[in-house]
Every structure is written in C-alpha cells, then in structure tokens.
Coordinates of N, CA and C and ligand atoms in Angstrom, one line a residue:
M1 N 13.2 -39.7 103.0 CA 12.2 -40.3 102.1 C 12.7 -41.6 101.6
S2 N 11.8 -42.6 101.6 CA 12.2 -43.9 101.1 C 12.5 -44.0 99.6
D3 N 13.3 -45.0 99.2 CA 13.7 -45.1 97.8 C 12.4 -45.3 97.0
K4 N 11.4 -46.0 97.6 CA 10.2 -46.3 96.8 C 9.5 -45.0 96.5
N5 N 9.4 -44.1 97.5 CA 8.7 -42.8 97.3 C 9.4 -42.0 96.2
L6 N 10.8 -42.0 96.3 CA 11.6 -41.3 95.4 C 11.3 -41.8 94.0
T7 N 11.3 -43.1 93.8 CA 11.0 -43.7 92.5 C 9.7 -43.2 92.0
N8 N 8.6 -43.2 92.9 CA 7.3 -42.8 92.5 C 7.3 -41.4 92.0
I9 N 8.0 -40.5 92.7 CA 8.1 -39.1 92.3 C 8.8 -39.0 91.0
N10 N 9.9 -39.7 90.8 CA 10.6 -39.6 89.5 C 9.8 -40.1 88.3
Q11 N 8.9 -41.1 88.6 CA 8.0 -41.5 87.5 C 7.0 -40.5 87.1
K12 N 6.7 -39.6 88.1 CA 5.6 -38.6 87.8 C 6.2 -37.4 87.2
V13 N 7.5 -37.1 87.4 CA 8.1 -35.9 86.8 C 8.5 -36.1 85.4
E14 N 8.0 -35.2 84.5 CA 8.2 -35.4 83.1 C 9.7 -35.1 82.8
R15 N 10.3 -36.0 82.1 CA 11.7 -35.9 81.8 C 11.9 -35.1 80.5
L16 N 12.9 -34.2 80.5 CA 13.2 -33.5 79.3 C 14.1 -34.3 78.4
E17 N 13.7 -34.5 77.1 CA 14.4 -35.3 76.2 C 15.7 -34.6 75.8
G18 N 16.8 -35.4 75.7 CA 18.1 -34.9 75.3 C 19.2 -35.9 75.6
Y19 N 20.4 -35.4 75.5 CA 21.5 -36.2 75.9 C 21.9 -35.9 77.3
E20 N 22.0 -37.0 78.1 CA 22.4 -36.7 79.5 C 23.5 -37.6 80.0
G21 N 24.2 -37.1 80.9 CA 25.2 -37.9 81.6 C 25.3 -37.5 83.0
P22 N 26.3 -37.9 83.7 CA 26.4 -37.5 85.1 C 26.5 -36.0 85.2
G23 N 25.5 -35.3 85.7 CA 25.6 -33.8 86.0 C 25.4 -32.9 84.8
F24 N 24.9 -33.5 83.7 CA 24.6 -32.6 82.5 C 23.5 -33.1 81.7
L25 N 22.8 -32.2 81.0 CA 21.7 -32.5 80.1 C 21.8 -31.5 79.0
A26 N 21.9 -32.0 77.8 CA 21.9 -31.1 76.6 C 20.6 -31.4 75.8
T27 N 19.9 -30.3 75.5 CA 18.7 -30.5 74.7 C 18.5 -29.3 73.8
T28 N 17.4 -29.2 73.1 CA 17.2 -28.1 72.2 C 16.4 -27.0 72.9
L29 N 16.5 -25.8 72.4 CA 15.7 -24.7 73.0 C 14.2 -25.0 72.8
D30 N 13.9 -25.5 71.6 CA 12.5 -25.9 71.3 C 11.9 -26.8 72.3
K31 N 12.7 -27.8 72.7 CA 12.2 -28.8 73.7 C 12.0 -28.2 75.1
A32 N 13.0 -27.4 75.5 CA 12.9 -26.8 76.8 C 11.8 -25.8 76.9
V33 N 11.6 -24.9 75.9 CA 10.5 -23.9 75.9 C 9.2 -24.6 75.8
G34 N 9.1 -25.7 74.9 CA 7.9 -26.4 74.8 C 7.4 -27.0 76.1
L35 N 8.4 -27.6 76.8 CA 8.0 -28.2 78.1 C 7.5 -27.2 79.1
A36 N 8.1 -26.0 79.1 CA 7.7 -24.9 80.0 C 6.3 -24.4 79.6
R37 N 6.1 -24.2 78.4 CA 4.9 -23.6 77.9 C 3.7 -24.6 78.1
K38 N 4.0 -25.8 77.8 CA 3.0 -26.9 78.0 C 2.4 -27.0 79.4
N39 N 3.3 -26.8 80.3 CA 2.9 -27.0 81.7 C 2.5 -25.6 82.4
S40 N 2.4 -24.6 81.6 CA 1.9 -23.3 82.3 C 1.0 -22.6 81.4
L41 N 0.0 -23.3 80.8 CA -0.9 -22.6 79.9 C -1.9 -21.8 80.7
W42 N -2.2 -20.6 80.3 CA -3.1 -19.8 81.0 C -4.4 -19.7 80.1
P43 N -5.5 -20.3 80.6 CA -6.7 -20.4 79.8 C -7.6 -19.1 79.9
L44 N -8.2 -18.8 78.8 CA -9.2 -17.7 78.9 C -10.5 -18.4 78.6
P45 N -11.4 -18.6 79.6 CA -12.7 -19.3 79.4 C -13.7 -18.3 78.7
F46 N -14.1 -18.6 77.5 CA -15.1 -17.8 76.8 C -16.4 -18.7 76.9
A47 N -17.1 -18.6 78.0 CA -18.2 -19.6 78.3 C -19.5 -18.8 78.2
T48 N -20.4 -19.4 77.3 CA -21.7 -18.7 77.1 C -22.9 -19.5 77.6
S49 N -22.8 -20.8 77.7 CA -23.9 -21.5 78.2 C -23.6 -22.8 78.9
C50 N -24.4 -23.9 78.7 CA -24.2 -25.1 79.5 C -22.8 -25.7 79.6
C51 N -22.1 -25.7 78.4 CA -20.8 -26.2 78.5 C -19.9 -25.5 79.5
G52 N -20.2 -24.3 79.8 CA -19.4 -23.5 80.8 C -19.6 -24.1 82.1
I53 N -20.7 -24.7 82.4 CA -20.9 -25.4 83.7 C -20.0 -26.6 83.8
E54 N -19.9 -27.3 82.7 CA -18.9 -28.5 82.7 C -17.5 -28.0 83.0
F55 N -17.2 -26.8 82.4 CA -15.9 -26.2 82.7 C -15.7 -25.9 84.2
M56 N -16.8 -25.4 84.8 CA -16.6 -25.1 86.3 C -16.3 -26.4 87.0
A57 N -17.0 -27.5 86.6 CA -16.7 -28.8 87.3 C -15.2 -29.2 87.0
T58 N -14.7 -28.9 85.8 CA -13.3 -29.2 85.4 C -12.4 -28.5 86.3
M59 N -12.7 -27.3 86.7 CA -11.8 -26.4 87.5 C -11.9 -26.8 89.0
A60 N -13.0 -27.4 89.4 CA -13.2 -27.7 90.8 C -12.3 -28.8 91.3
S61 N -12.4 -29.1 92.6 CA -11.4 -30.0 93.2 C -11.4 -31.4 92.7
H62 N -12.5 -31.9 92.3 CA -12.6 -33.3 91.8 C -11.7 -33.6 90.6
Y63 N -11.9 -32.7 89.6 CA -11.2 -32.9 88.3 C -9.9 -32.1 88.3
D64 N -10.0 -30.9 88.9 CA -8.8 -30.1 89.2 C -7.8 -29.8 88.1
L65 N -8.2 -28.9 87.2 CA -7.4 -28.5 86.1 C -6.0 -28.0 86.5
A66 N -5.9 -27.6 87.8 CA -4.6 -27.1 88.3 C -3.5 -28.2 88.2
R67 N -3.9 -29.5 88.1 CA -2.9 -30.6 88.0 C -2.1 -30.5 86.7
F68 N -2.7 -29.7 85.7 CA -2.1 -29.6 84.4 C -1.4 -28.2 84.3
G69 N -1.2 -27.5 85.4 CA -0.6 -26.2 85.3 C -1.4 -25.1 84.8
S70 N -2.7 -25.4 84.7 CA -3.6 -24.4 84.0 C -4.6 -23.8 85.0
E71 N -4.3 -23.7 86.3 CA -5.3 -23.2 87.2 C -5.4 -21.6 87.2
R72 N -4.5 -21.0 86.5 CA -4.5 -19.5 86.5 C -5.4 -19.1 85.3
L73 N -6.7 -18.8 85.6 CA -7.6 -18.4 84.5 C -7.3 -16.9 84.3
S74 N -7.5 -16.5 83.0 CA -7.3 -15.1 82.7 C -8.5 -14.6 82.0
F75 N -9.0 -13.5 82.5 CA -10.2 -12.9 81.8 C -9.7 -11.7 81.0
S76 N -8.4 -11.6 80.9 CA -7.8 -10.5 80.1 C -7.1 -11.2 78.9
P77 N -7.5 -11.0 77.7 CA -6.9 -11.7 76.5 C -5.4 -11.5 76.5
R78 N -4.9 -10.4 76.9 CA -3.4 -10.2 76.8 C -2.6 -11.0 77.8
Q79 N -3.2 -11.6 78.8 CA -2.5 -12.4 79.7 C -3.0 -13.9 79.6
A80 N -3.4 -14.3 78.4 CA -3.8 -15.7 78.2 C -3.2 -16.3 77.0
D81 N -3.0 -17.6 77.0 CA -2.5 -18.2 75.7 C -3.4 -19.4 75.2
M82 N -4.4 -19.8 76.0 CA -5.3 -20.8 75.5 C -6.7 -20.4 75.6
L83 N -7.3 -20.1 74.5 CA -8.7 -19.7 74.4 C -9.6 -20.9 74.4
M84 N -10.5 -21.0 75.5 CA -11.4 -22.1 75.5 C -12.8 -21.6 75.3
V85 N -13.4 -22.0 74.1 CA -14.7 -21.5 73.8 C -15.7 -22.6 74.1
M86 N -16.7 -22.2 75.0 CA -17.6 -23.2 75.5 C -19.0 -22.6 75.4
G87 N -19.8 -23.2 74.6 CA -21.2 -22.8 74.5 C -21.6 -22.3 73.2
T88 N -22.9 -21.9 73.1 CA -23.5 -21.5 71.8 C -23.0 -20.1 71.6
I89 N -22.5 -19.9 70.3 CA -22.0 -18.6 70.0 C -22.9 -18.0 68.9
A90 N -23.7 -17.0 69.4 CA -24.6 -16.3 68.4 C -23.8 -15.5 67.4
K91 N -24.4 -15.3 66.2 CA -23.6 -14.6 65.2 C -23.2 -13.2 65.7
K92 N -24.1 -12.6 66.5 CA -23.8 -11.3 67.0 C -22.6 -11.3 67.9
M93 N -22.3 -12.4 68.5 CA -21.2 -12.5 69.4 C -19.9 -12.8 68.7
G94 N -20.0 -13.2 67.4 CA -18.8 -13.6 66.6 C -17.7 -12.5 66.6
P95 N -18.1 -11.2 66.3 CA -17.0 -10.2 66.3 C -16.4 -10.0 67.7
V96 N -17.1 -10.2 68.8 CA -16.5 -10.1 70.1 C -15.5 -11.2 70.3
L97 N -15.9 -12.4 70.0 CA -15.0 -13.6 70.1 C -13.7 -13.4 69.3
R98 N -13.9 -12.9 68.1 CA -12.8 -12.7 67.2 C -11.8 -11.6 67.8
Q99 N -12.4 -10.5 68.3 CA -11.6 -9.5 68.9 C -10.8 -10.0 70.1
V100 N -11.4 -10.8 70.9 CA -10.7 -11.4 72.0 C -9.5 -12.3 71.5
Y101 N -9.8 -13.1 70.5 CA -8.7 -13.9 69.9 C -7.6 -13.0 69.4
E102 N -8.0 -11.9 68.7 CA -6.9 -11.0 68.1 C -6.1 -10.3 69.2
Q103 N -6.7 -10.1 70.3 CA -6.0 -9.4 71.4 C -5.1 -10.3 72.1
M104 N -5.2 -11.6 72.0 CA -4.3 -12.5 72.6 C -2.9 -12.4 71.9
A105 N -1.9 -12.5 72.7 CA -0.5 -12.4 72.1 C -0.1 -13.8 71.6
E106 N 0.7 -13.8 70.6 CA 1.3 -15.1 70.2 C 2.3 -15.6 71.2
P107 N 2.5 -16.9 71.3 CA 1.7 -18.0 70.7 C 0.4 -18.2 71.5
K108 N -0.6 -18.6 70.7 CA -1.9 -18.8 71.3 C -2.5 -20.1 70.7
W109 N -3.4 -20.7 71.5 CA -4.0 -21.9 71.0 C -5.5 -21.8 71.3
V110 N -6.3 -22.6 70.5 CA -7.8 -22.5 70.7 C -8.4 -23.9 70.9
L111 N -9.2 -24.0 72.0 CA -9.9 -25.3 72.2 C -11.4 -25.0 72.1
S112 N -12.0 -25.7 71.2 CA -13.4 -25.6 71.0 C -14.1 -26.7 71.8
V113 N -14.9 -26.3 72.8 CA -15.5 -27.3 73.7 C -17.0 -27.4 73.4
G114 N -17.3 -28.7 73.0 CA -18.7 -29.0 72.8 C -19.3 -28.8 71.4
A115 N -20.4 -29.4 71.2 CA -21.0 -29.3 69.8 C -21.3 -27.9 69.4
C116 N -21.8 -27.1 70.3 CA -22.3 -25.7 69.9 C -21.1 -24.9 69.4
A117 N -20.0 -24.9 70.1 CA -18.9 -24.1 69.7 C -18.2 -24.7 68.4
S118 N -18.3 -26.0 68.3 CA -17.6 -26.7 67.2 C -18.4 -26.6 65.9
S119 N -19.8 -26.7 66.0 CA -20.6 -26.8 64.8 C -21.9 -26.1 64.9
G120 N -22.2 -25.4 66.0 CA -23.5 -24.9 66.2 C -24.4 -25.8 66.9
G121 N -24.0 -27.1 67.0 CA -24.8 -28.1 67.8 C -26.2 -28.2 67.3
I122 N -27.1 -28.3 68.2 CA -28.5 -28.5 67.8 C -29.2 -27.2 67.3
F123 N -28.4 -26.1 67.4 CA -29.0 -24.8 67.0 C -28.7 -24.5 65.6
D124 N -29.4 -25.2 64.7 CA -29.2 -25.0 63.2 C -30.1 -23.9 62.8
T125 N -29.8 -22.7 63.3 CA -30.7 -21.6 63.0 C -30.0 -20.4 62.4
Y126 N -30.7 -19.4 62.0 CA -30.1 -18.2 61.3 C -29.3 -17.4 62.3
S127 N -29.5 -17.5 63.6 CA -28.8 -16.6 64.5 C -27.6 -17.2 65.1
V128 N -27.3 -18.5 64.9 CA -26.2 -19.1 65.6 C -25.1 -19.4 64.7
L129 N -23.9 -19.1 65.1 CA -22.7 -19.4 64.3 C -22.5 -20.9 64.2
Q130 N -22.4 -21.4 63.0 CA -22.3 -22.9 62.9 C -20.8 -23.4 63.0
G131 N -20.2 -23.0 64.1 CA -18.8 -23.4 64.3 C -17.9 -22.2 64.4
I132 N -17.1 -22.1 65.5 CA -16.2 -20.9 65.6 C -15.1 -20.9 64.6
D133 N -14.8 -22.1 64.0 CA -13.8 -22.1 63.0 C -14.1 -21.3 61.7
R134 N -15.3 -20.8 61.7 CA -15.7 -19.9 60.6 C -15.1 -18.5 60.8
I135 N -14.7 -18.2 62.1 CA -14.1 -16.9 62.3 C -12.7 -16.9 62.9
I136 N -12.4 -18.0 63.6 CA -11.0 -18.0 64.1 C -10.5 -19.5 64.0
P137 N -9.1 -19.6 63.8 CA -8.6 -21.0 63.7 C -8.7 -21.8 65.0
V138 N -9.1 -23.1 64.9 CA -9.2 -23.9 66.1 C -8.1 -25.0 66.1
D139 N -7.5 -25.3 67.2 CA -6.5 -26.3 67.3 C -7.1 -27.6 67.7
V140 N -8.0 -27.7 68.7 CA -8.5 -29.0 69.1 C -10.0 -28.8 69.3
Y141 N -10.8 -29.8 68.9 CA -12.2 -29.8 69.1 C -12.6 -30.9 70.2
V142 N -13.4 -30.5 71.1 CA -13.9 -31.5 72.1 C -15.4 -31.8 71.8
P143 N -15.7 -33.1 71.4 CA -17.1 -33.4 71.1 C -18.0 -33.5 72.3
G144 N -19.3 -33.6 72.1 CA -20.2 -33.8 73.2 C -21.1 -32.7 73.4
C145 N -22.3 -33.0 74.1 CA -23.3 -32.0 74.3 C -24.0 -32.4 75.7
P146 N -23.4 -32.0 76.8 CA -22.1 -31.4 76.9 C -21.0 -32.4 77.1
P147 N -19.8 -32.0 76.8 CA -18.7 -33.0 77.1 C -18.5 -33.1 78.6
R148 N -18.1 -34.3 79.0 CA -17.8 -34.5 80.4 C -16.5 -33.8 80.8
P149 N -16.3 -33.5 82.0 CA -15.0 -32.9 82.4 C -13.8 -33.7 81.9
E150 N -13.9 -35.0 81.9 CA -12.8 -35.9 81.5 C -12.5 -35.5 80.0
Q151 N -13.5 -35.3 79.2 CA -13.2 -34.9 77.8 C -12.6 -33.6 77.7
I152 N -13.0 -32.6 78.5 CA -12.4 -31.3 78.5 C -10.9 -31.4 78.8
L153 N -10.6 -32.3 79.9 CA -9.2 -32.5 80.3 C -8.4 -33.1 79.1
E154 N -9.1 -34.0 78.4 CA -8.4 -34.7 77.3 C -8.1 -33.6 76.2
G155 N -9.0 -32.7 76.0 CA -8.8 -31.7 75.0 C -7.6 -30.8 75.4
V156 N -7.5 -30.5 76.7 CA -6.4 -29.7 77.2 C -5.1 -30.4 77.0
M157 N -5.2 -31.8 77.3 CA -3.9 -32.6 77.1 C -3.5 -32.6 75.6
K158 N -4.5 -32.6 74.7 CA -4.2 -32.6 73.3 C -3.5 -31.3 72.9
I159 N -4.0 -30.2 73.5 CA -3.4 -28.9 73.3 C -2.0 -28.9 73.8
Q160 N -1.8 -29.5 75.0 CA -0.4 -29.6 75.6 C 0.5 -30.3 74.7
E161 N 0.0 -31.4 74.0 CA 0.8 -32.1 73.1 C 1.3 -31.2 71.9
L162 N 0.3 -30.4 71.4 CA 0.7 -29.5 70.3 C 1.7 -28.5 70.8
V163 N 1.5 -28.0 72.0 CA 2.4 -26.9 72.5 C 3.8 -27.5 72.7
H164 N 3.8 -28.7 73.2 CA 5.1 -29.4 73.5 C 5.9 -29.6 72.2
N165 N 5.2 -30.0 71.1 CA 5.9 -30.3 69.9 C 6.0 -29.2 68.9
E166 N 5.5 -28.0 69.2 CA 5.5 -26.9 68.2 C 6.9 -26.3 68.2
S167 N 7.3 -26.1 67.0 CA 8.6 -25.4 66.8 C 8.5 -24.0 67.1
L168 N 9.6 -23.4 67.7 CA 9.5 -22.0 68.1 C 9.3 -21.1 66.8
R169 N 9.7 -21.6 65.7 CA 9.6 -20.8 64.5 C 8.3 -20.9 63.7
R170 N 7.4 -21.8 64.2 CA 6.2 -22.1 63.5 C 5.4 -20.8 63.2
R171 N 5.3 -19.9 64.2 CA 4.5 -18.7 64.1 C 5.1 -17.7 63.1
N172 N 6.3 -17.9 62.7 CA 6.9 -17.0 61.7 C 6.9 -17.7 60.3
S173 N 6.3 -18.9 60.2 CA 6.4 -19.6 58.9 C 5.4 -19.0 57.9
P174 N 5.6 -19.2 56.6 CA 4.7 -18.8 55.6 C 3.3 -19.5 55.7
E175 N 3.4 -20.8 56.2 CA 2.1 -21.6 56.3 C 1.2 -20.9 57.4
Y176 N 1.8 -20.5 58.5 CA 1.1 -19.8 59.5 C 0.5 -18.5 59.1
A177 N 1.3 -17.7 58.3 CA 0.8 -16.5 57.8 C -0.3 -16.7 56.8
E178 N -0.2 -17.8 56.1 CA -1.3 -18.1 55.1 C -2.6 -18.5 55.9
L179 N -2.4 -19.3 57.0 CA -3.6 -19.6 57.8 C -4.3 -18.4 58.3
M180 N -3.5 -17.5 58.9 CA -4.1 -16.2 59.4 C -4.7 -15.4 58.3
A181 N -4.1 -15.4 57.2 CA -4.6 -14.6 56.0 C -6.0 -15.2 55.6
S182 N -6.1 -16.5 55.7 CA -7.4 -17.1 55.2 C -8.5 -16.7 56.2
Y183 N -8.2 -16.3 57.4 CA -9.2 -15.7 58.3 C -9.3 -14.2 58.3
G184 N -8.4 -13.6 57.4 CA -8.4 -12.2 57.4 C -7.8 -11.5 58.6
I185 N -6.9 -12.3 59.3 CA -6.3 -11.8 60.5 C -4.8 -11.4 60.2
K186 N -4.4 -10.2 60.5 CA -3.0 -9.8 60.2 C -2.1 -10.2 61.3
Ligands
SF4_1 S1 -23.0 -28.3 73.3 FE1 -24.9 -28.9 74.4 S2 -24.3 -28.6 76.5 FE2 -22.8 -27.4 75.3 S3 -23.6 -25.4 75.1 FE3 -24.3 -26.6 73.4 S4 -26.4 -27.3 74.0 FE4 -25.2 -26.7 75.9

C-alpha cells in the first residue's frame, strides 16, 4: 500500500486521546469505553408514520447508517441502546413507548426524530402526545417534517458525541436518579 493511501486511512481512523509514545498508549477507561460504545450503537427504531420512511432511506445504501457502526437494528429492547422515535405518537401508544424504554438496559439514549415525536407536530389534538419528552427523557431532538436523512444522521452523530463524552459513573449519579424520578421511572 502506498504511503499516500496509508495516510488517508490514518486520517479516517479516530484516534483515542491519551498519552502515547513508541509502542504504548495510556488513556482513561472512560475514554476507551466511550469510543467503543459510540461506534457500536444498536438502534431500536420505533417508527409509526412518515418519518419512519425517512429512516428507511437513512438505512439504505445511499446514506448508509452502517458507516456509523449502527447498522445492527434491534427490535428487542433488551438488545438495543439507542431508541429512535419517529412519527406521530398517539396518547394510547404512550404506555407502550414507555414500556419499551423501561425494558432497555442502561446505558441508553433517546433520539426524537421529527416534529411529531418532538412536539406533536401539526397534530395539536386531544389524541396525540405533544412530545415524547412528556413520558420519557430525550437526549437529542431532530427537527423537520419530515427531517431529511442527513438530519437524522446528524442527530445520530450528536448522540455519538454524548456517548463519547459521558462518564461511566453518570448513570449512578444523584442527578440521573433525579431525572428518572421526575419521569416516575425507577
Ligand atoms: S413530523 Fe411530519 S413527516 Fe414526521 S411523522 Fe410527523 S407529519 Fe409525518
């Protein structure tokens, strides 16, 4: 392989921050785990309407979510760590969404995709939940009706940023317990 190709590959490989010298690299466990988690998120797509179609485009070859290490979709909450909520969520569906969230193991992150999931969108009616953050905590909101696949990818990248920088102890902190308690989640 030519030096030029090698340089290109090195530029694409994400470097782990730390102290390095010839033959060694010292870093923190937080950083090593963060890097691994960030690049192996398993999404659970909770898609109910049109935004779900944009998600299908995001998964397909042109946009290719697999490039971010997230090609392994999970339809089982226990084998997923990124809940992607896409579409209109009727109030009747709220308890189901919440149960799915509760069944996911920690650590877990939530991406709210599109106006409907984030705020009820154009459906300002008695039957539609006016934002999923009324029943579960949300980490990143993606605006749009519908958002383009590029926006969904950006949302995933924002989640990756959170995952990368999250301390391993955050989920045991009193602040996190308080957040969960505010949603009535144990
Ligand atoms: S935000 Fe727009 S595109 Fe997405 S589910 Fe709602 S109405 Fe459909």
